[in-house]
Coordinates of C-alpha atoms in Angstrom, one line a residue:
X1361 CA -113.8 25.1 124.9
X1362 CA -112.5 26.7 121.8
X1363 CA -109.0 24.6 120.3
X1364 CA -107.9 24.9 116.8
X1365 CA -108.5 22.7 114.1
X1366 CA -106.0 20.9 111.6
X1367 CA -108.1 22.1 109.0
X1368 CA -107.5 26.0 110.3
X1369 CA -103.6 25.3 109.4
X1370 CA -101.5 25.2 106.3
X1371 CA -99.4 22.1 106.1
X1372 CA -98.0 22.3 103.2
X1373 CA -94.4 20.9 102.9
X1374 CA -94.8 20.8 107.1
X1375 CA -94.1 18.0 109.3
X1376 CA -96.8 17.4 110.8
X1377 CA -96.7 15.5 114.0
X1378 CA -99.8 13.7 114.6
X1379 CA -100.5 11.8 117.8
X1380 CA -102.9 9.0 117.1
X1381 CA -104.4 6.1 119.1
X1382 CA -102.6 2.9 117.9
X1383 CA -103.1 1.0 120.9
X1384 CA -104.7 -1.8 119.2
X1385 CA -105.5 -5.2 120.6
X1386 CA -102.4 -8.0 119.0
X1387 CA -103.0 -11.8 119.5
X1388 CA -100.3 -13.9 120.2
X1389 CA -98.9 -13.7 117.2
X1390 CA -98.8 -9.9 117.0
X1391 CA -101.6 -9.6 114.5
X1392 CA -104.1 -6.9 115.0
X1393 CA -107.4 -8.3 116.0
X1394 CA -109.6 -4.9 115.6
X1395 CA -107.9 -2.3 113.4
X1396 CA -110.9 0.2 114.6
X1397 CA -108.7 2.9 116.4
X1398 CA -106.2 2.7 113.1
X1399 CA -109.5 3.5 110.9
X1400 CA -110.6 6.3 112.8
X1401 CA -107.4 8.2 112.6
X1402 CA -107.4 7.8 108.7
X1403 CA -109.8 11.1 107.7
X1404 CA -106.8 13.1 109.9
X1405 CA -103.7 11.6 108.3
X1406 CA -105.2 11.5 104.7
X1407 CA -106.3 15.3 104.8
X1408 CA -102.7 15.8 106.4
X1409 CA -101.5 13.9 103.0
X1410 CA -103.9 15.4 100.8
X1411 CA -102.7 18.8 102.1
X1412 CA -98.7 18.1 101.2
X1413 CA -98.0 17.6 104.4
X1414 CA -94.9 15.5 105.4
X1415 CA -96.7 13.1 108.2
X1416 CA -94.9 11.8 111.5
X1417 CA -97.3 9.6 113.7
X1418 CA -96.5 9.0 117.4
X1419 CA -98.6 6.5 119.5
X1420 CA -98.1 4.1 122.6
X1421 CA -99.3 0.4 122.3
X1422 CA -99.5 -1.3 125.9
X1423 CA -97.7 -0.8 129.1
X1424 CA -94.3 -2.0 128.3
X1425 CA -91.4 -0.4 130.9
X1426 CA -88.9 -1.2 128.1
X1427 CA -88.7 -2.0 124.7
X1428 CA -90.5 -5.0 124.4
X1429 CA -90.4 -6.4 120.8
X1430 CA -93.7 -7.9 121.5
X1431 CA -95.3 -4.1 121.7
X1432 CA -93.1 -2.9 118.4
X1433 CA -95.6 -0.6 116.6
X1434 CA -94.3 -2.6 113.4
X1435 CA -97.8 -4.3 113.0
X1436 CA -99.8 -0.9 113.3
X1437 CA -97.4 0.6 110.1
X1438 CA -98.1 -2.2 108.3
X1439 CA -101.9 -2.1 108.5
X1440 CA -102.0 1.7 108.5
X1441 CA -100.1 0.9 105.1
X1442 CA -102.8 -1.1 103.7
X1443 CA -105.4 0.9 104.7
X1444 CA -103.7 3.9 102.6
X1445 CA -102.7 2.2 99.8
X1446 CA -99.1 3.9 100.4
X1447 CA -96.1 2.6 101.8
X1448 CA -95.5 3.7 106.2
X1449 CA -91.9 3.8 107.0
X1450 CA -90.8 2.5 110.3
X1451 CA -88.3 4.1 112.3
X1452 CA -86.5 2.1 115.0
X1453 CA -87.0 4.8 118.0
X1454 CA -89.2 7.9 118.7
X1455 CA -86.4 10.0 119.1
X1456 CA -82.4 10.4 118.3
X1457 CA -80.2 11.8 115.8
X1458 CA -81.3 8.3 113.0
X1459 CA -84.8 9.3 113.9
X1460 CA -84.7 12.7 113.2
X1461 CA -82.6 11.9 110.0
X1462 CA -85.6 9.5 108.8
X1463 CA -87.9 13.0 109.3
X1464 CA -85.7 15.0 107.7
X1465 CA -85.9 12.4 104.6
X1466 CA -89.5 12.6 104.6
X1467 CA -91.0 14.3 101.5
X1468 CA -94.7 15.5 101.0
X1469 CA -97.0 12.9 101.0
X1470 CA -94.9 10.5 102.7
X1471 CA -95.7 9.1 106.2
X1472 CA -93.2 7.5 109.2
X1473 CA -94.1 5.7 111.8
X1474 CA -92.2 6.8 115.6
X1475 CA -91.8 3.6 117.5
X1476 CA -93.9 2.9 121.0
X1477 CA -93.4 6.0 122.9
X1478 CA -93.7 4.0 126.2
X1479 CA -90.8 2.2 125.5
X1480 CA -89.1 5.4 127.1
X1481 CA -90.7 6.1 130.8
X1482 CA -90.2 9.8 130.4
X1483 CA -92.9 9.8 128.4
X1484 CA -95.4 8.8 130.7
X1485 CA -93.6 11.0 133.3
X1486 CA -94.1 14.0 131.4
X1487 CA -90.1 14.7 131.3
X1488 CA -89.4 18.1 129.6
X1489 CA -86.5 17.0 128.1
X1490 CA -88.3 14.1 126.1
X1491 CA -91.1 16.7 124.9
X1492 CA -88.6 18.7 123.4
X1493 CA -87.0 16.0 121.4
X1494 CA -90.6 14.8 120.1
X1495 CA -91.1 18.8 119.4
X1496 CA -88.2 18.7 117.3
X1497 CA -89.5 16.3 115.1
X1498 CA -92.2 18.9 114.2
X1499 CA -93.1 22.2 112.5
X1500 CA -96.8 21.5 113.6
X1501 CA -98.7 19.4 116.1
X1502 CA -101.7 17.6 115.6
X1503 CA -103.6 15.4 118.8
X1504 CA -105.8 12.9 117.4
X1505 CA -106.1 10.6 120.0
X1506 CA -108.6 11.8 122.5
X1507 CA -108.2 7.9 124.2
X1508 CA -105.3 9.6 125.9
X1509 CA -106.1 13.3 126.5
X1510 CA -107.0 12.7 130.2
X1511 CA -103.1 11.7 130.8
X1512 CA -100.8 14.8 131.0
X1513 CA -97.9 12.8 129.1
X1514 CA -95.1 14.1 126.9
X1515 CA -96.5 13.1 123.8
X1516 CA -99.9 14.1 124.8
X1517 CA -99.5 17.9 126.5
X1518 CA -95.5 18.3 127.5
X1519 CA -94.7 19.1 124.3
X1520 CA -97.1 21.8 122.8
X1521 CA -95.3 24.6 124.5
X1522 CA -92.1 23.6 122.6
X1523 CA -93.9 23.7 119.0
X1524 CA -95.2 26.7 117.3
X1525 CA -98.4 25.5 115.7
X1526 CA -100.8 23.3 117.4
X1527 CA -104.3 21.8 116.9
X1528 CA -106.8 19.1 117.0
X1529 CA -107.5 16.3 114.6
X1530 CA -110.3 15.2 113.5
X1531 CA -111.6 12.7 115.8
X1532 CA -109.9 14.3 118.4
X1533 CA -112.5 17.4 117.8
X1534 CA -115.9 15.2 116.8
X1535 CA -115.4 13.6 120.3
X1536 CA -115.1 17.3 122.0
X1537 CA -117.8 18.5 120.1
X1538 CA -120.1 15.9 121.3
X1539 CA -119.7 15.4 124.7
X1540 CA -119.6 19.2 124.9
X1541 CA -122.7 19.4 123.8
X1542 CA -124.4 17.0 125.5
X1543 CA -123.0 18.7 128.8
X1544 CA -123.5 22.6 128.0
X1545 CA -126.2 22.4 125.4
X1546 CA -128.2 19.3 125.6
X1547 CA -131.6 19.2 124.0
X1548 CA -134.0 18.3 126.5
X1549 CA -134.7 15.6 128.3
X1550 CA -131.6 14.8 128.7
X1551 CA -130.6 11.3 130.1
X1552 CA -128.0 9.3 131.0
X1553 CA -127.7 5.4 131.6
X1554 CA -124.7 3.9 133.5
X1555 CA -124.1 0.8 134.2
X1556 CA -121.1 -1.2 135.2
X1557 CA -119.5 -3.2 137.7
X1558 CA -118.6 -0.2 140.5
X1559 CA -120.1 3.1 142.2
X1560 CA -116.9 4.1 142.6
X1561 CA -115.7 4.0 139.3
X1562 CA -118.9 6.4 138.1
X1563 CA -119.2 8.7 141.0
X1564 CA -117.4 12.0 140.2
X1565 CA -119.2 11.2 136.7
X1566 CA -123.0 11.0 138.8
X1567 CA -122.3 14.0 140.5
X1568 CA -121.2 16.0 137.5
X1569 CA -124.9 14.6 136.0
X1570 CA -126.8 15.7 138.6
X1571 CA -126.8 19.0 137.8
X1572 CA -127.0 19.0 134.1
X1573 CA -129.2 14.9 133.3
X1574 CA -133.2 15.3 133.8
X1575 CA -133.0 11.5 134.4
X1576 CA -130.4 8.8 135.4
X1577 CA -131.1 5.8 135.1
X1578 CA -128.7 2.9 136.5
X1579 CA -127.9 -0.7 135.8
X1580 CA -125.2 -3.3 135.9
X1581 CA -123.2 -4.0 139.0
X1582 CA -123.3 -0.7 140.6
X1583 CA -126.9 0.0 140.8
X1584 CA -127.3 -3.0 143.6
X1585 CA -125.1 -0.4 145.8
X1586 CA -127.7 2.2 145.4
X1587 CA -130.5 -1.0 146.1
X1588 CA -128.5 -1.2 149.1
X1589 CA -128.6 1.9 150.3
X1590 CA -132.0 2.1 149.9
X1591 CA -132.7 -0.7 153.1
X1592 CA -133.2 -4.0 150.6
X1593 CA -131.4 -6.8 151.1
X1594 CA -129.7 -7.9 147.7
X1595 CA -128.2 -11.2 148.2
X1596 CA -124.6 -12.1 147.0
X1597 CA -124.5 -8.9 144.3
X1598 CA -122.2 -6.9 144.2
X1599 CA -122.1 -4.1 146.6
X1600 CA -119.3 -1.4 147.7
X1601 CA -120.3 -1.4 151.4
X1602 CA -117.8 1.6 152.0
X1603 CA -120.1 4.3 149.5
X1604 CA -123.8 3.3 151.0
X1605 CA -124.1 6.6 152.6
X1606 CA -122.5 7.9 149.5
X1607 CA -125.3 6.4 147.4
X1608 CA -128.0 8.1 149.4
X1609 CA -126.7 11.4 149.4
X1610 CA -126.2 11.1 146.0
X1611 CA -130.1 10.2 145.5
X1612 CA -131.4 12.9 147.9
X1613 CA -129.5 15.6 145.4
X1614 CA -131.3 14.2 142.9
X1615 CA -134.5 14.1 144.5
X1616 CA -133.7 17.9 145.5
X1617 CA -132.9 18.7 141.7
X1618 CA -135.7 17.0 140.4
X1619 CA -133.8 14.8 138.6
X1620 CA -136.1 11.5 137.9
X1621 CA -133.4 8.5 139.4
X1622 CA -134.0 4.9 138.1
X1623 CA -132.9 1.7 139.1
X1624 CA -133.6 -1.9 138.6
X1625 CA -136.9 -3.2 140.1
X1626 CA -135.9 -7.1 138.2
X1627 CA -133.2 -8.4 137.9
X1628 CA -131.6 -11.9 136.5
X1629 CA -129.9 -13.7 139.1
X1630 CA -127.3 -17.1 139.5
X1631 CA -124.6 -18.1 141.6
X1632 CA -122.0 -16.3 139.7
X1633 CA -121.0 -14.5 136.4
X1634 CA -120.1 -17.7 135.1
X1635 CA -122.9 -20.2 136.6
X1636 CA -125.6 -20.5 134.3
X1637 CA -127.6 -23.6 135.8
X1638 CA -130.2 -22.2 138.1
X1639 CA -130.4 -18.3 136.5
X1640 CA -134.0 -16.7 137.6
X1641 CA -135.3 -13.7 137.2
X1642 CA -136.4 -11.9 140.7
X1643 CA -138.0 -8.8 142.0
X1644 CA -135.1 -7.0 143.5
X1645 CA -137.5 -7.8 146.2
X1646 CA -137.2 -10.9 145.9
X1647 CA -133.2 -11.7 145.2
X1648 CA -132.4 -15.0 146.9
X1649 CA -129.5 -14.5 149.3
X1650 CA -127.0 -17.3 147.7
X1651 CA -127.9 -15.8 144.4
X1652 CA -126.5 -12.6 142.9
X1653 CA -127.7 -10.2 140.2
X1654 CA -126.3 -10.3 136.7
X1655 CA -128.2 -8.5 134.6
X1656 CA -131.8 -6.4 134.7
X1657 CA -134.4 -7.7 134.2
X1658 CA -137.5 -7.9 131.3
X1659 CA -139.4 -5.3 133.6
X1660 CA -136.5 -3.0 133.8
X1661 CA -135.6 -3.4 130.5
X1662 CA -139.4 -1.7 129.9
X1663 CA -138.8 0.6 132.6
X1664 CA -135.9 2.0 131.5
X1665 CA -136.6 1.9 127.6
X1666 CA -139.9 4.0 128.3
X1667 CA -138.1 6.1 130.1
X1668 CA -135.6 7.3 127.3
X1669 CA -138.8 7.1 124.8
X1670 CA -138.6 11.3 123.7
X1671 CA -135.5 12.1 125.3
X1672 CA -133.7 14.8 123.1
X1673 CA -129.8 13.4 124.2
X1674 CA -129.2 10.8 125.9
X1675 CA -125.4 9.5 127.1
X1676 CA -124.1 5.9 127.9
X1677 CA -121.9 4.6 129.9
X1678 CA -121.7 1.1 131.3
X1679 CA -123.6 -1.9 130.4
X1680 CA -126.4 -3.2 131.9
X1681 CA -125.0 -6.6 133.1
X1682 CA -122.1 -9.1 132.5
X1683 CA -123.2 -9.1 128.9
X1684 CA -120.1 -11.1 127.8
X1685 CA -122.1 -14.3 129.2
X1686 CA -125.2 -14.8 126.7
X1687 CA -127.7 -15.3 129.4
X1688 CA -126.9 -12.0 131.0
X1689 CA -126.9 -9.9 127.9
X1690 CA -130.6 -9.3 127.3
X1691 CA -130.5 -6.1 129.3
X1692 CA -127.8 -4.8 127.7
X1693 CA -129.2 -5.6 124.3
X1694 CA -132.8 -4.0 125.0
X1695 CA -130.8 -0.6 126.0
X1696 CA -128.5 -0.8 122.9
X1697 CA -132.0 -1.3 121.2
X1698 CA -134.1 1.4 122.9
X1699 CA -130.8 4.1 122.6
X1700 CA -130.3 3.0 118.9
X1701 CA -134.2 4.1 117.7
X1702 CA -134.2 7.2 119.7
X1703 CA -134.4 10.6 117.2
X1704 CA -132.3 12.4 119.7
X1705 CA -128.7 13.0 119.7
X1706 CA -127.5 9.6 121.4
X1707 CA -123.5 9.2 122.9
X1708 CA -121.9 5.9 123.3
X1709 CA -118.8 5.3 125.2
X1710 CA -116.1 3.3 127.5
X1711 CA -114.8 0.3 126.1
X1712 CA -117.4 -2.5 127.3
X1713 CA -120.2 -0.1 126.3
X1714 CA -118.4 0.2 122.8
X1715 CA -118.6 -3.7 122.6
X1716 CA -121.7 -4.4 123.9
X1717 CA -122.9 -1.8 121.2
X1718 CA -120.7 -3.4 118.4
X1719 CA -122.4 -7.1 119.4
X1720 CA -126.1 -5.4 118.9
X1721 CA -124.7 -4.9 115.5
X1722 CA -126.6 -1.2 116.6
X1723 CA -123.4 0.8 116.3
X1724 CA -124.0 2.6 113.1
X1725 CA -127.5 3.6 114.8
X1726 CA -126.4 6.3 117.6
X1727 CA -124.8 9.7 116.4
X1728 CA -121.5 9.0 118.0
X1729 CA -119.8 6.3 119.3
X1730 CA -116.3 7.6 121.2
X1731 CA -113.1 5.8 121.0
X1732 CA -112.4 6.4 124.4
X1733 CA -112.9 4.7 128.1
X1734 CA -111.9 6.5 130.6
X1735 CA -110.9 10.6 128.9
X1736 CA -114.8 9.8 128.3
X1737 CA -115.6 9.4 132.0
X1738 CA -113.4 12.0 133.1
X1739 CA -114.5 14.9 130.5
X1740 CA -118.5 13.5 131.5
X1741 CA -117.4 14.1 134.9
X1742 CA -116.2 17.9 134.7
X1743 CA -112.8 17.5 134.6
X1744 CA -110.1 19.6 132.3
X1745 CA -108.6 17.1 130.1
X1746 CA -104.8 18.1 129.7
X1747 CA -104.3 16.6 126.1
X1748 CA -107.5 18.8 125.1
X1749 CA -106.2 22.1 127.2
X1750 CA -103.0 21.8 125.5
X1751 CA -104.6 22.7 122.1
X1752 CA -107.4 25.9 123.6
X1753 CA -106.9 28.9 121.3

């Protein structure tokens, strides 16, 4: 998939429209508690800067249905501001005649800061009318905020077909380039760990894998489904009784492609995610039936480690129990461990992936870890992403 680069354009004296990924986590207080999504957009807006461009960001912070001073976008300006060492005005809408007065204003080198575009709903509905007034603002286009690229919004697709210059930032194309690689031109053995809590979050992702992965190896929640599937009895785990035969079909294709499947053969098991007393490790075999899995266990911890030993790319997804409680977090760990020390080209992503990575403190280990949750999934899983189709050459 070919899309243009910013660094193809000239943006000199431009205004250069940049969508970015502000939607940043705010305590009570509306202070930022991780400015990470703010930092990656930086290498975009500074080369945007750098180049005399006069910059316009655009971004949506939580699911308001109205302006909700609680979401203001105030608290992103003011850390963007910090991080640049150079003042980020804030305008008081994203569109309307005062906002497009504030661009007009703008000189190069200066940046403004468009207020939550949720706070209109025709941005999530796509409404033509509302892309051409963001268009407006803009001699050129910039998506850096791949986060959103699987949601055909105004801000995101509507409004490319109303502006004469678009292209990608540069986070926007690090996380094509990756996950295109790993899906047209992975070096081989190729593998892919999942984990999570469902099947059914993961299955149009499984069956885009199964033609492309030489293994696939499974953990969390959604591998006791599979267990399930297979005839074994697996106690109070979780299991989506409604995609059993699903499971097996989807392990006879793999069996048919010769692609190697893995699942738990151990596993850590309690009376709930939050029940510590009484946590034993069982065979799957052997899972008690008031008990329920919560993480894999030290045997499939090996198994699955020696089996990404020499892979040439290897993608994650999911983690490998409910690694939020310490006593289910070993499996986890010893994947984040076993991915982190592999030479290959290694791909981290979806949000409790990203965190479990981040608590290994095994982040700056892999070769890319995306900023995104489910346009990560979705793009894994085959899928056209409209924010990314928007920008094709």
């Amino acid at each position: 998939m070919a899309i243009r680069s910013i660094s193809d354009l000239d943006l000199k004296g431009k205004r250069v429209l940049i969508r970015v990924d502000f939607n940043v986590p705010l305590d009570e207080n509306g202070t930022i508690t991780d400015d990470g999504r703010i930092r990656a957009a930086l290498p975009t807006i500074q080369h945007a800067l750098g180049k005399g461009g006069r910059v316009i960001l655009m971004s949506h912070l939580g699911r308001p249905k109205k302006p909700d001073r609680k979401l203001s976008l105030i608290p992103a300006a003011r850390r963007l501001s910090e991080l640049l060492g150079a003042s980020v005005n804030m305008a008081p809408d994203c569109i309307g005649e005062s906002v497009k007065a504030m661009v007009d204003s703008l000189k190069p080198g200066e940046v403004l800061m468009l207020e939550n575009l949720r706070f209109h709903p025709e941005e999530e509905k796509n409404d033509p009318e509302f892309a051409k007034s963001l268009a407006g603002l803009a001699d050129v286009y910039i998506n850096d905020a791949f986060a959103t690229a699987h949601r055909a919004h105004a801000s995101t697709a509507g409004l490319c077909p109303y502006v004469k210059e678009s292209a990608a930032g540069f986070l926007m194309e690090k996380e094509v380039k990756y996950i295109t690689q790993a899906l047209e031109s992975p070096s081989r053995p190729f593998a892919a760990v999942l984990g999570g809590a469902k099947v059914s979050d993961k299955l149009e992702l499984v069956e885009n894998l199964l033609g492309r992965a030489d293994k696939i190896i499974v953990g969390g929640g959604m591998a006791f489904t599979f267990i399930k599937a297979l005839g074994q009895e697996v106690g109070k785990s979780l299991v989506e009784g409604e995609l059993l035969d699903t499971a097996r079909s989807v392990m006879e294709k793999a069996r048919n492609k010769g692609v190697k499947f893995y699942l738990p053969v151990d596993c850590v098991c309690a009376p709930g995610p939050k029940e510590t007393s009484g946590a034993v490790v069982k065979t799957i075999q052997e899972i008690p039936a008031d008990l329920m899995g919560l993480d894999i266990g030290p045997a499939s911890s090996r198994l699955f480690s020696e089996a990404l030993e020499g892979c040439g790319t290897i993608v994650w997804n999911g983690p490998m129990g409910v690694f939020e409680n310490r006593e289910f977090a070993s499996g986890t760990t010893a994947v984040a461990q076993a991915i982190a020390s592999s030479p290959g080209l290694t791909i981290v992503g979806g949000g409790d992936t990203d965190a479990a990575l981040h608590a290994s403190g095994l982040a700056d280990k892999v070769s890319f870890v995306s900023t995104a949750g489910g346009a990560f999934l979705e793009m894994l899983g085959g899928r056209v992403l409209p924010g990314v189709a928007a920008l094709e050459k």
